[in-house]
XYZ file of C-alpha atoms in Angstrom:
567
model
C 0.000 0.000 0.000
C 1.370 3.560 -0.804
C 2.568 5.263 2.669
C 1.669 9.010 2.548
C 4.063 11.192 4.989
C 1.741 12.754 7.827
C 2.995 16.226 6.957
C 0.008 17.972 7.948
C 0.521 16.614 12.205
C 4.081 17.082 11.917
C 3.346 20.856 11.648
C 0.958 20.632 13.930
C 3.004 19.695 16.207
C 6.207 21.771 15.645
C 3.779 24.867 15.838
C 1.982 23.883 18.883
C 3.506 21.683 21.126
C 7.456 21.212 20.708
C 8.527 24.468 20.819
C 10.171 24.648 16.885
C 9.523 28.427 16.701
C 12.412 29.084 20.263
C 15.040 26.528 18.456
C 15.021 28.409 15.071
C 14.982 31.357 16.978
C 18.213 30.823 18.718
C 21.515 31.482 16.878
C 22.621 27.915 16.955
C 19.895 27.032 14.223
C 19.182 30.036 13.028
C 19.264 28.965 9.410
C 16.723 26.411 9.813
C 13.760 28.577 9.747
C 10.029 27.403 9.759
C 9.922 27.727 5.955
C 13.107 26.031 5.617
C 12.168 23.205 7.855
C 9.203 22.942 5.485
C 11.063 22.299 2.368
C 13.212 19.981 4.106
C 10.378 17.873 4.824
C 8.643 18.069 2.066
C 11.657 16.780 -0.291
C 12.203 14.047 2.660
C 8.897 13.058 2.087
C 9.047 12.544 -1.168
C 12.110 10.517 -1.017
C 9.946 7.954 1.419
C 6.715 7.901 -0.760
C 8.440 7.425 -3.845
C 11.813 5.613 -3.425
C 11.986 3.963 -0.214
C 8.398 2.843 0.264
C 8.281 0.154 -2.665
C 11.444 -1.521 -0.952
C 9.109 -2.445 2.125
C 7.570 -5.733 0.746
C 11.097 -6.615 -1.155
C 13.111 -6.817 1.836
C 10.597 -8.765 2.762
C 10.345 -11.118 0.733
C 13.842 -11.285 -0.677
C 16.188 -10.881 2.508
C 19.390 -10.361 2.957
C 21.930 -13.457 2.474
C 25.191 -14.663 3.267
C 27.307 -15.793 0.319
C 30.378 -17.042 0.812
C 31.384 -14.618 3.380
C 29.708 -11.894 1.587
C 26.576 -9.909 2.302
C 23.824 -9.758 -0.242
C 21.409 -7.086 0.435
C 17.823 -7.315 -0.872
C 16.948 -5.940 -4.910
C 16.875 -2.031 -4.826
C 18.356 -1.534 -1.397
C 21.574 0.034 -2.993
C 19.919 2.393 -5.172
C 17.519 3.252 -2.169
C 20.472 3.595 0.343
C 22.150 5.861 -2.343
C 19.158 8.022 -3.034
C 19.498 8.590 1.452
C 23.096 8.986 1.052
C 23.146 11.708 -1.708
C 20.540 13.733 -0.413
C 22.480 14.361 2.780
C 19.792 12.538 4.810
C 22.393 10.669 6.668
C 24.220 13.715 8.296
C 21.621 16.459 8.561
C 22.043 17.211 12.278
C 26.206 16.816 11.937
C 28.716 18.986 11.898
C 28.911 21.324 8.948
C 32.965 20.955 9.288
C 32.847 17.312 8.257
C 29.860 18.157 5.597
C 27.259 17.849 8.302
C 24.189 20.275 7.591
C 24.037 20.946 10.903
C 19.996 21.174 11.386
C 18.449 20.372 14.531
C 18.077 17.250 15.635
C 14.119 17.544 15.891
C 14.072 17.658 11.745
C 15.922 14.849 11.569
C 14.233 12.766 13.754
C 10.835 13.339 11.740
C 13.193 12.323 8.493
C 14.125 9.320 10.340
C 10.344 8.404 10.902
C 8.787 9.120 7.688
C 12.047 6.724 6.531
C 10.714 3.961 9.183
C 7.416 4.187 8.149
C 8.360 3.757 4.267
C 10.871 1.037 5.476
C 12.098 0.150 8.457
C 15.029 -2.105 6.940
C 16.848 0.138 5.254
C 16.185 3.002 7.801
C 17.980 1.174 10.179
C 21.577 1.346 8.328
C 21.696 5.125 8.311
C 20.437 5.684 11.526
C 23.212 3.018 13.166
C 25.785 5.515 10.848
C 23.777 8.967 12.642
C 24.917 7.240 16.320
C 28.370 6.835 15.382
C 28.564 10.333 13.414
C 27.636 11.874 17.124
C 30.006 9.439 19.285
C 33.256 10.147 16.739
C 32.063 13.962 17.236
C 32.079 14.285 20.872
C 34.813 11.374 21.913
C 37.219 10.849 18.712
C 40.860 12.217 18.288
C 40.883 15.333 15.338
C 42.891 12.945 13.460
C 39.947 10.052 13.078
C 37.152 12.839 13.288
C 39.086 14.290 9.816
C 39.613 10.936 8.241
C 35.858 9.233 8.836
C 33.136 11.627 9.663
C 33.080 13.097 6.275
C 32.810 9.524 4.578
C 30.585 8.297 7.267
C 28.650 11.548 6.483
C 28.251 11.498 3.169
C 27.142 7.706 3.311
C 30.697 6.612 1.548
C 31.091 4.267 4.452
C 28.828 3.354 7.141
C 28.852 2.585 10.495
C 27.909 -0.223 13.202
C 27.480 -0.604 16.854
C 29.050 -3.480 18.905
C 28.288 -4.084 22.172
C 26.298 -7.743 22.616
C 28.682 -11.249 23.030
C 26.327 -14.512 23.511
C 27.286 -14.225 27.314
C 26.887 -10.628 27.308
C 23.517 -8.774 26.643
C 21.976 -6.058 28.685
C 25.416 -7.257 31.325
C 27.494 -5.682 29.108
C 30.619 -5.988 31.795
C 30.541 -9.394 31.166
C 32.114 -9.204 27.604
C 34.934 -10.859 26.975
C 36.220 -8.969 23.481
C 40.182 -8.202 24.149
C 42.429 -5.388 22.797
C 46.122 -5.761 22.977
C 48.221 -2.816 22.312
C 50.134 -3.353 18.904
C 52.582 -0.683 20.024
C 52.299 1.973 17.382
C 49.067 3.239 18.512
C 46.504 0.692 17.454
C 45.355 -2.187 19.250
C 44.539 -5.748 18.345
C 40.698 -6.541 18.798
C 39.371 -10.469 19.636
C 36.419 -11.439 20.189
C 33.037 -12.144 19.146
C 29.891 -9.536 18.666
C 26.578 -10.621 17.636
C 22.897 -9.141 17.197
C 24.843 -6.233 14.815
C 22.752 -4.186 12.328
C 23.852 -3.596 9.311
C 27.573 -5.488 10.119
C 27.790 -5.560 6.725
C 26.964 -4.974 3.116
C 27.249 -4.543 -0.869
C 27.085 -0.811 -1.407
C 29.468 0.550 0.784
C 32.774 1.094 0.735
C 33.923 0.751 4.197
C 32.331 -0.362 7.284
C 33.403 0.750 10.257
C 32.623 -0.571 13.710
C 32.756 0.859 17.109
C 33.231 -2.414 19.242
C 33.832 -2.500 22.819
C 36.403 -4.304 24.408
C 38.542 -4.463 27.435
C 42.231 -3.762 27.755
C 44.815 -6.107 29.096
C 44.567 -3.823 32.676
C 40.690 -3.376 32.272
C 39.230 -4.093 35.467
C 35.772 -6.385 35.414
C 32.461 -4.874 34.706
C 31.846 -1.926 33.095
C 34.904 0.239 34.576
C 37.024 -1.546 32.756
C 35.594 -1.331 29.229
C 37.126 0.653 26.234
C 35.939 1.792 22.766
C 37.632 1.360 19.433
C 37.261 1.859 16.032
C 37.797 -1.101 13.885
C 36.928 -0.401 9.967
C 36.489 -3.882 7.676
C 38.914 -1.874 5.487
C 41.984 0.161 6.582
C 42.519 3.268 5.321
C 45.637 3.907 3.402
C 47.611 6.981 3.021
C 45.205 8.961 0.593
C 42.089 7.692 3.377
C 40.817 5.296 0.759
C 39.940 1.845 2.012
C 42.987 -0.127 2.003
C 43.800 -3.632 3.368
C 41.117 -5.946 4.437
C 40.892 -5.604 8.309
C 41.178 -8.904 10.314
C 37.183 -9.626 10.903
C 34.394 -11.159 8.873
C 30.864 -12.065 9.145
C 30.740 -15.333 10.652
C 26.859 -15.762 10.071
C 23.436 -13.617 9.707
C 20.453 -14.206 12.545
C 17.414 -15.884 11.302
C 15.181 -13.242 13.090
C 11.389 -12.596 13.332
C 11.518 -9.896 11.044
C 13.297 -6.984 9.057
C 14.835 -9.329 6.405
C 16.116 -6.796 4.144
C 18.357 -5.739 7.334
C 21.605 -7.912 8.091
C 21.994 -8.758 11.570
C 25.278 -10.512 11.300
C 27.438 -12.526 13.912
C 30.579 -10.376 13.726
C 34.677 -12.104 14.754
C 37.287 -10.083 15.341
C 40.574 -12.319 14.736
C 42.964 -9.646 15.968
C 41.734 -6.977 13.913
C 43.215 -3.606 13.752
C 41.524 -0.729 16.014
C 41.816 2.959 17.368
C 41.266 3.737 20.905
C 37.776 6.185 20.857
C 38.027 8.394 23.920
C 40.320 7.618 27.120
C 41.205 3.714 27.950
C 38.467 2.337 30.068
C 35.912 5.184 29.262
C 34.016 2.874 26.750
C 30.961 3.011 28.799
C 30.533 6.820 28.305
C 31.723 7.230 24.622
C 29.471 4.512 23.877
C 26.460 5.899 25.683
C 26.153 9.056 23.508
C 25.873 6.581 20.430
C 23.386 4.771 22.441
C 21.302 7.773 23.953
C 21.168 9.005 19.794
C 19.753 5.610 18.770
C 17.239 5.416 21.467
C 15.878 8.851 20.492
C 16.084 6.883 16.765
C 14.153 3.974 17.496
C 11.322 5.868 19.091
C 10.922 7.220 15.666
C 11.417 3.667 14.262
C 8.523 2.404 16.187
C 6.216 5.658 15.921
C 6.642 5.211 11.747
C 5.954 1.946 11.677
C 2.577 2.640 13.604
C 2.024 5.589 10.913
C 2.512 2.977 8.259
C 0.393 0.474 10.565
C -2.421 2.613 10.524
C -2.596 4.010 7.312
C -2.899 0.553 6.116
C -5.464 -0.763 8.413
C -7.698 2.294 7.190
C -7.142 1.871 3.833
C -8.274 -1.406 4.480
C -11.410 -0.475 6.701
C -12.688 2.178 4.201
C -12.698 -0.937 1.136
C -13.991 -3.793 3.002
C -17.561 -4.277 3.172
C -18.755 -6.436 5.736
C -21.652 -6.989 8.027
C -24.986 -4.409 8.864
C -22.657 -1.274 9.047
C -24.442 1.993 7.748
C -23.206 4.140 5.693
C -21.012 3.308 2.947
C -21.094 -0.329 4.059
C -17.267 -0.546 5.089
C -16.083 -2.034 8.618
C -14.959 1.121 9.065
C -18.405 1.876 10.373
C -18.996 -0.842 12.707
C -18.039 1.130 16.275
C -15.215 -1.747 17.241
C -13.333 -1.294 14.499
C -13.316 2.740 14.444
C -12.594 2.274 17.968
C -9.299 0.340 17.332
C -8.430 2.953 14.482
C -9.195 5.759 16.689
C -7.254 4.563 19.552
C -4.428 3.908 16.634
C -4.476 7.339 15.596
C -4.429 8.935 18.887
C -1.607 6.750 19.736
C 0.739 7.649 17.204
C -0.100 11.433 17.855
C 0.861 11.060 21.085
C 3.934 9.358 20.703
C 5.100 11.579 18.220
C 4.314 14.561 20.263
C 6.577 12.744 23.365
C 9.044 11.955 20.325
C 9.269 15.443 19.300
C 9.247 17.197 22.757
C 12.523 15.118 22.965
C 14.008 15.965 20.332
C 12.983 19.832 20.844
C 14.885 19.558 24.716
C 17.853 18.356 22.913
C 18.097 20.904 20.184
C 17.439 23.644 22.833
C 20.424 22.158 25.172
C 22.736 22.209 22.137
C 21.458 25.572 21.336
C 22.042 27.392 24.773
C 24.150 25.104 27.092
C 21.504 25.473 29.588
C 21.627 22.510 31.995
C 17.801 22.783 32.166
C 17.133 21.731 29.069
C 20.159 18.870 28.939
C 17.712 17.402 31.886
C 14.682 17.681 30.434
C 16.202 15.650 27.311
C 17.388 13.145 29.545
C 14.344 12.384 31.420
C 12.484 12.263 28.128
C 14.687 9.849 25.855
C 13.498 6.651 28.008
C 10.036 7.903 27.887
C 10.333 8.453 23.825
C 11.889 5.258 23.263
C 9.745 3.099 25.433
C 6.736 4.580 24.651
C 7.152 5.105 21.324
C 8.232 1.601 20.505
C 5.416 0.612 22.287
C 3.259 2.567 20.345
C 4.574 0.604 17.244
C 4.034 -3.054 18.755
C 0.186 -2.305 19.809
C -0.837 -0.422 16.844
C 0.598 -2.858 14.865
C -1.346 -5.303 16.473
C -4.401 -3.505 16.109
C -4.010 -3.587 12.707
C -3.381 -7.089 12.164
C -6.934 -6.859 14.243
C -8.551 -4.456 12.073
C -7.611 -7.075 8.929
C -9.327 -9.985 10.759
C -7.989 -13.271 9.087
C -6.625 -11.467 6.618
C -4.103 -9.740 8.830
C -2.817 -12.940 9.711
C -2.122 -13.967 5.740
C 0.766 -12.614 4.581
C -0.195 -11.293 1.494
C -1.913 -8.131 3.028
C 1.589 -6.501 4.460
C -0.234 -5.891 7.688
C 1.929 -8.670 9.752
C 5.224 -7.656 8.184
C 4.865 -4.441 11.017
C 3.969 -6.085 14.026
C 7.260 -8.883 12.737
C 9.312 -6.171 11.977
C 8.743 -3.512 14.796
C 8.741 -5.937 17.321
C 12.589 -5.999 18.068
C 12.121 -2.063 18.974
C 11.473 -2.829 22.438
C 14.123 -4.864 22.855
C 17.254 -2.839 21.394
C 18.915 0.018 22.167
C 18.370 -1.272 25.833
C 14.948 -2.973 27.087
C 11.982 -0.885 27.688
C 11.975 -2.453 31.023
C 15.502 -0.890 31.138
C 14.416 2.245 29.827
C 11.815 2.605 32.870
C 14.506 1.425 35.085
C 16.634 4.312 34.162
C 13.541 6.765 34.615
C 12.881 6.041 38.135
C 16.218 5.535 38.919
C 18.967 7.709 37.512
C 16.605 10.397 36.019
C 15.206 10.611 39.455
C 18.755 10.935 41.440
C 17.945 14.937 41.236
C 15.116 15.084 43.821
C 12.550 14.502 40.887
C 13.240 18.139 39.543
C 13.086 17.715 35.862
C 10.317 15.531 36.513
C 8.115 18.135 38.555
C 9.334 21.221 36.549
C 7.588 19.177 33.235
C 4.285 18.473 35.571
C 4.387 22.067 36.269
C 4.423 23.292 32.771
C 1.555 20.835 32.223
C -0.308 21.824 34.935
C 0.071 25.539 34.034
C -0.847 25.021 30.280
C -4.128 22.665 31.696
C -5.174 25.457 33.509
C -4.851 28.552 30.671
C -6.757 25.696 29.139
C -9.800 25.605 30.808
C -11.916 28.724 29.864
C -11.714 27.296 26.191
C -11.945 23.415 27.122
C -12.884 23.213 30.771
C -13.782 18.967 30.774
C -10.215 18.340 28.752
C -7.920 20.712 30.272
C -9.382 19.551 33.905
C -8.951 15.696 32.942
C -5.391 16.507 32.189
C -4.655 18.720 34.615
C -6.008 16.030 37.593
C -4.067 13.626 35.994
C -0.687 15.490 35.693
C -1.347 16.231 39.378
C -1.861 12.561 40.179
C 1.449 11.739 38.264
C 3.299 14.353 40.415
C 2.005 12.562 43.646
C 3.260 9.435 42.773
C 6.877 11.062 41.422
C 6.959 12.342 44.725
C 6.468 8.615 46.159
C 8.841 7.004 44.428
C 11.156 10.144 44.608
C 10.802 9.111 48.776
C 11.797 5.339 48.233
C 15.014 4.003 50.192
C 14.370 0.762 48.610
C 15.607 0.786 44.923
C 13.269 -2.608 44.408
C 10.050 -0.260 45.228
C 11.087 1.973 42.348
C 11.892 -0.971 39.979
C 8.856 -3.532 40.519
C 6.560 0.076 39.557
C 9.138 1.434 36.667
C 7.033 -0.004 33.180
C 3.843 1.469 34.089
C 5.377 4.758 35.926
C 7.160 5.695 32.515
C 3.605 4.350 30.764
C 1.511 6.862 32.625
C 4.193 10.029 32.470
C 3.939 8.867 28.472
C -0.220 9.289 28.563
C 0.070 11.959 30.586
C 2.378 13.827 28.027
C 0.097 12.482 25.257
C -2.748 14.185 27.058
C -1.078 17.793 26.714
C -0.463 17.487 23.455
C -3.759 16.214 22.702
C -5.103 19.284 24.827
C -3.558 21.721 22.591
C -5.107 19.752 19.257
C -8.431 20.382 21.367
C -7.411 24.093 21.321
C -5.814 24.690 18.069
C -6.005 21.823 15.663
C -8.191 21.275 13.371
C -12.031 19.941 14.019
C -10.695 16.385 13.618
C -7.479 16.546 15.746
C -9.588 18.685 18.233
C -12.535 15.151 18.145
C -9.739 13.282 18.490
C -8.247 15.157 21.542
C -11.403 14.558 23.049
C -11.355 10.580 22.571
C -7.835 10.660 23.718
C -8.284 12.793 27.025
C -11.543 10.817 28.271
C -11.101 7.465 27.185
C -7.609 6.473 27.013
C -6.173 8.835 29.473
C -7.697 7.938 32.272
C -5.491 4.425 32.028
C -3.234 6.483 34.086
C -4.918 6.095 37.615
C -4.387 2.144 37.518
C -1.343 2.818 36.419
C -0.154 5.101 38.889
C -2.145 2.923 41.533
C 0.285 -0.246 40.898
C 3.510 2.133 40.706
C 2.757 2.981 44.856
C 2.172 -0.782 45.568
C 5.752 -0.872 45.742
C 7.999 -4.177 45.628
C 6.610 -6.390 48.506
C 4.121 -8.391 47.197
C 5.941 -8.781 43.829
C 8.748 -10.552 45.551
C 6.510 -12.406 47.952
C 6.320 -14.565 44.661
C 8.620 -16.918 44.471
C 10.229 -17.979 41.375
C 8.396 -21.470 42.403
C 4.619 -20.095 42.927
C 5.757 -18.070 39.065
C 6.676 -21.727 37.686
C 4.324 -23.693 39.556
């Protein structure tokens, strides 16, 4: 089915709710002014509807292969990767002094979703390239920053992330990848990496692989870890890909979904690397690649519910089934516009939290204000639990929406729920991701936290001469979520704060959604404002149970046993 980029909630949303007007207005992004953010968009959404869209069932259907040692990507993923690479859609929030366009981050994110939504296999190559663009800029010597972030930028080579070992998943200090100094400044990487995305292909020229590993005096756990570069080609003197590097593909996973994306089993046989930041400060250098993918796969779940949705109501508006009035269509039976309805308001929500991100990040870059650095922080695990969420259910929904012909494979509709599935689980757990919310993004007192409830709370209330019922329903929740913060904010016990995490970062996320919907109530248009309306009264209001089991605490959790779980 054609995917149409949701242009018209995208400005919405960059008028209304995340702020777009104060980031172009600072000197940082000056250049990137509403109308120029427009044409951006518009080209990027062209790009999606016309090139990378019809690669969605072919990736599919023809996945990627391992022949005899080499990668085969699907039919039409080069000439789609290249159409990314040569439109500079790979390093439009980088540094201009590498060829970056330097744009805010919040444009590229919505680039990155209308990319998911078209197809979520190829998306994920660039946006593994965008992570290590950011962790070269901020942890790299000058002379690797000068030698690969202009290829990695212009999409010449591309870049990977390597952090799992079979032993070694979310317990990442228990890899067991070595690096021996060679004595001239590079260092000798073994080991084994698997679940890597995009660890290789046939349309780059280099790859290049940030792989963590521990030094010969690397203490054990996570202290002891360091980061390297280790490219599959070397560069030689003129920075062209030289040698082959000493590491190959030893196999690609046989996953649930995204076949057109190689997942390969990577060994490193000694391979030549580069130190990235200081030894043992792996951790760190490799967080800022992380925290820049998380923010990406929020969009690559949120675009994969846009595409979700757009096909179920294609769907809904053709079939004829049943009593229903009107034009006959399921679409009219109340169940089924129920599901799409609580689809739509879904994804509008998540991209609102998605974009609010994205705006806190671009306004920390922009002014250095701590603030705002926090406010990003607590809103990445948020965005990229949430949001990938967001993908898994609507997709779901829409498999619903199909009845038994969601479940044939023939209609696309199960290729989302297969493909957006692993969302959840990358880029850290969203059980992690909630972890990390009511633990470390809590460690200040619950500041950032209340100072976002208060801006809630004050927008609820200059809400309710226009919208009394809505901006009341959000503001009592808001106030309801700050209770709780407060609660958890008062926990000695660290297992109190953990056994409530998933459905504490579940209700901040409807919470959020609510505010945004409130200002669709106020300023969208007549549908967005209905819409609001079905949000803020009958999906909000999930947030009271959800807030209920968060102050339950721990105790009765671990009164079960592992044996009362099995028995």
């Amino acid at each position: 089915m054609p995917y149409r980029a949701p242009l018209d909630d995208v400005r919405f949303l960059l008028d209304h709710v995340s702020g777009y007007g104060s980031i172009a207005a600072t000197d940082r992004f000056a250049e990137a002014s509403r109308e120029t953010a427009e044409a951006i968009l518009g080209e990027a959404a062209r790009l999606c509807q016309d090139v990378l869209n019809p690669l969605q069932r072919v990736g599919d259907t023809d996945p990627a292969r391992l022949e005899n040692g080499i990668v085969r990507t699907p039919k039409g993923f080069a000439d789609g990767y290249r159409a990314i690479a040569e439109g500079g859609w790979i390093g439009m929030s980088a540094d201009p002094e590498f060829g970056g366009m330097g744009l805010p981050v919040t444009l590229a994110m919505i680039v990155n979703e209308m990319m998911s939504s078209a197809c979520l296999a190829i998306q994920l190559g660039p946006l593994m390239s965008q992570g290590q663009i950011e962790a070269l800029e901020h942890h790299a010597s000058d002379e690797i920053r000068a030698l690969y972030l202009p290829k990695l930028i212009s999409g010449e080579w591309s870049g990977t992330m390597n952090l799992t070992e079979p032993q070694a998943g979310s317990d990442v200090g228990a890899l067991r990848t070595r690096a021996e100094p060679n004595g001239d400044g590079t260092y000798a990487i073994t080991g084994q990496k698997i679940y890597i995305s995009w660890g290789d292909n046939d349309f780059t020229e280099n790859v290049c692989h940030l792989v963590l590993a521990r030094l010969p005096d690397g203490v054990p756990g996570t202290k002891g870890i360091s980061l390297f570069l280790v490219p599959k080609r070397i560069p030689d003197a003129e920075s062209n890909p030289g040698e082959r590097n000493a590491l190959r593909v030893v196999s690609l996973e046989h996953k649930m979904g995204l076949h057109g994306s190689p997942t390969a089993v990577m060994s490193y046989e000694g391979a030549t690397g580069w130190l990235i930041g200081p030894e043992h400060g792996g951790m760190a250098a490799m967080f800022t690649m992380m925290n820049n993918a998380r923010v990406g796969v929020a969009t690559q779940g949120i675009g994969v519910a846009e595409a979700a949705l757009q096909h179920a109501v294609a769907y809904a508006m053709d079939r004829k089934q049943g009593r229903a009035g009107g034009s006959g269509a399921i679409i009219e039976h109340a169940d089924v516009r129920r599901m799409l309805a609580e689809m739509k308001a879904q994804v509008f929500a998540a991209r609102a939290i998605e974009l609010i991100c994205a705006g806190a990040i671009d306004m920390a870059t922009a002014t250095g204000s701590a603030d705002w650095d926090a406010r990003a922080a607590l809103l990445t695990p948020i965005a990229k639990a949430f949001g990938t969420d967001t993908g898994i259910e609507v997709a779901s929904l829409g498999i619903q929406v199909h009845g038994g012909m969601g479940f044939i494979e023939e209609t696309g509709a199960a290729q989302y729920l297969r493909d957006v599935r692993v969302t959840a689980i990358y880029e850290g757990t969203n059980g992690i991701q909630a972890m990390d919310l009511v633990g470390r993004k809590l460690r200040d007192g619950g500041e950032a936290a209340y100072a976002l409830i208060d801006e809630i709370c004050t927008r609820s209330e200059a809400a309710r001469s226009r919208e009394p019922e809505l901006a009341n329903a959000v503001w009592n929740a808001a106030e309801t979520l700050r209770e709780t913060t407060e609660w958890l904010v008062s926990r000695t016990d660290p297992e109190d704060r953990n056994a409530g995490a998933v459905p504490y970062l579940r209700a901040f996320a409807l919470v959020l959604g609510g505010w945004a919907h409130l200002a669709a109530a106020l300023h969208g248009t007549p549908a967005q404002a209905r819409l609001a309306r079905f949000y803020i009264l009958r999906m909000l209001p999930a947030h009271a149970g959800l807030l209920a089991h968060v102050r339950e605490g721990a105790a009765d959790l671990l009164a079960l046993s592992p044996e009362d779980i099995a028995a």
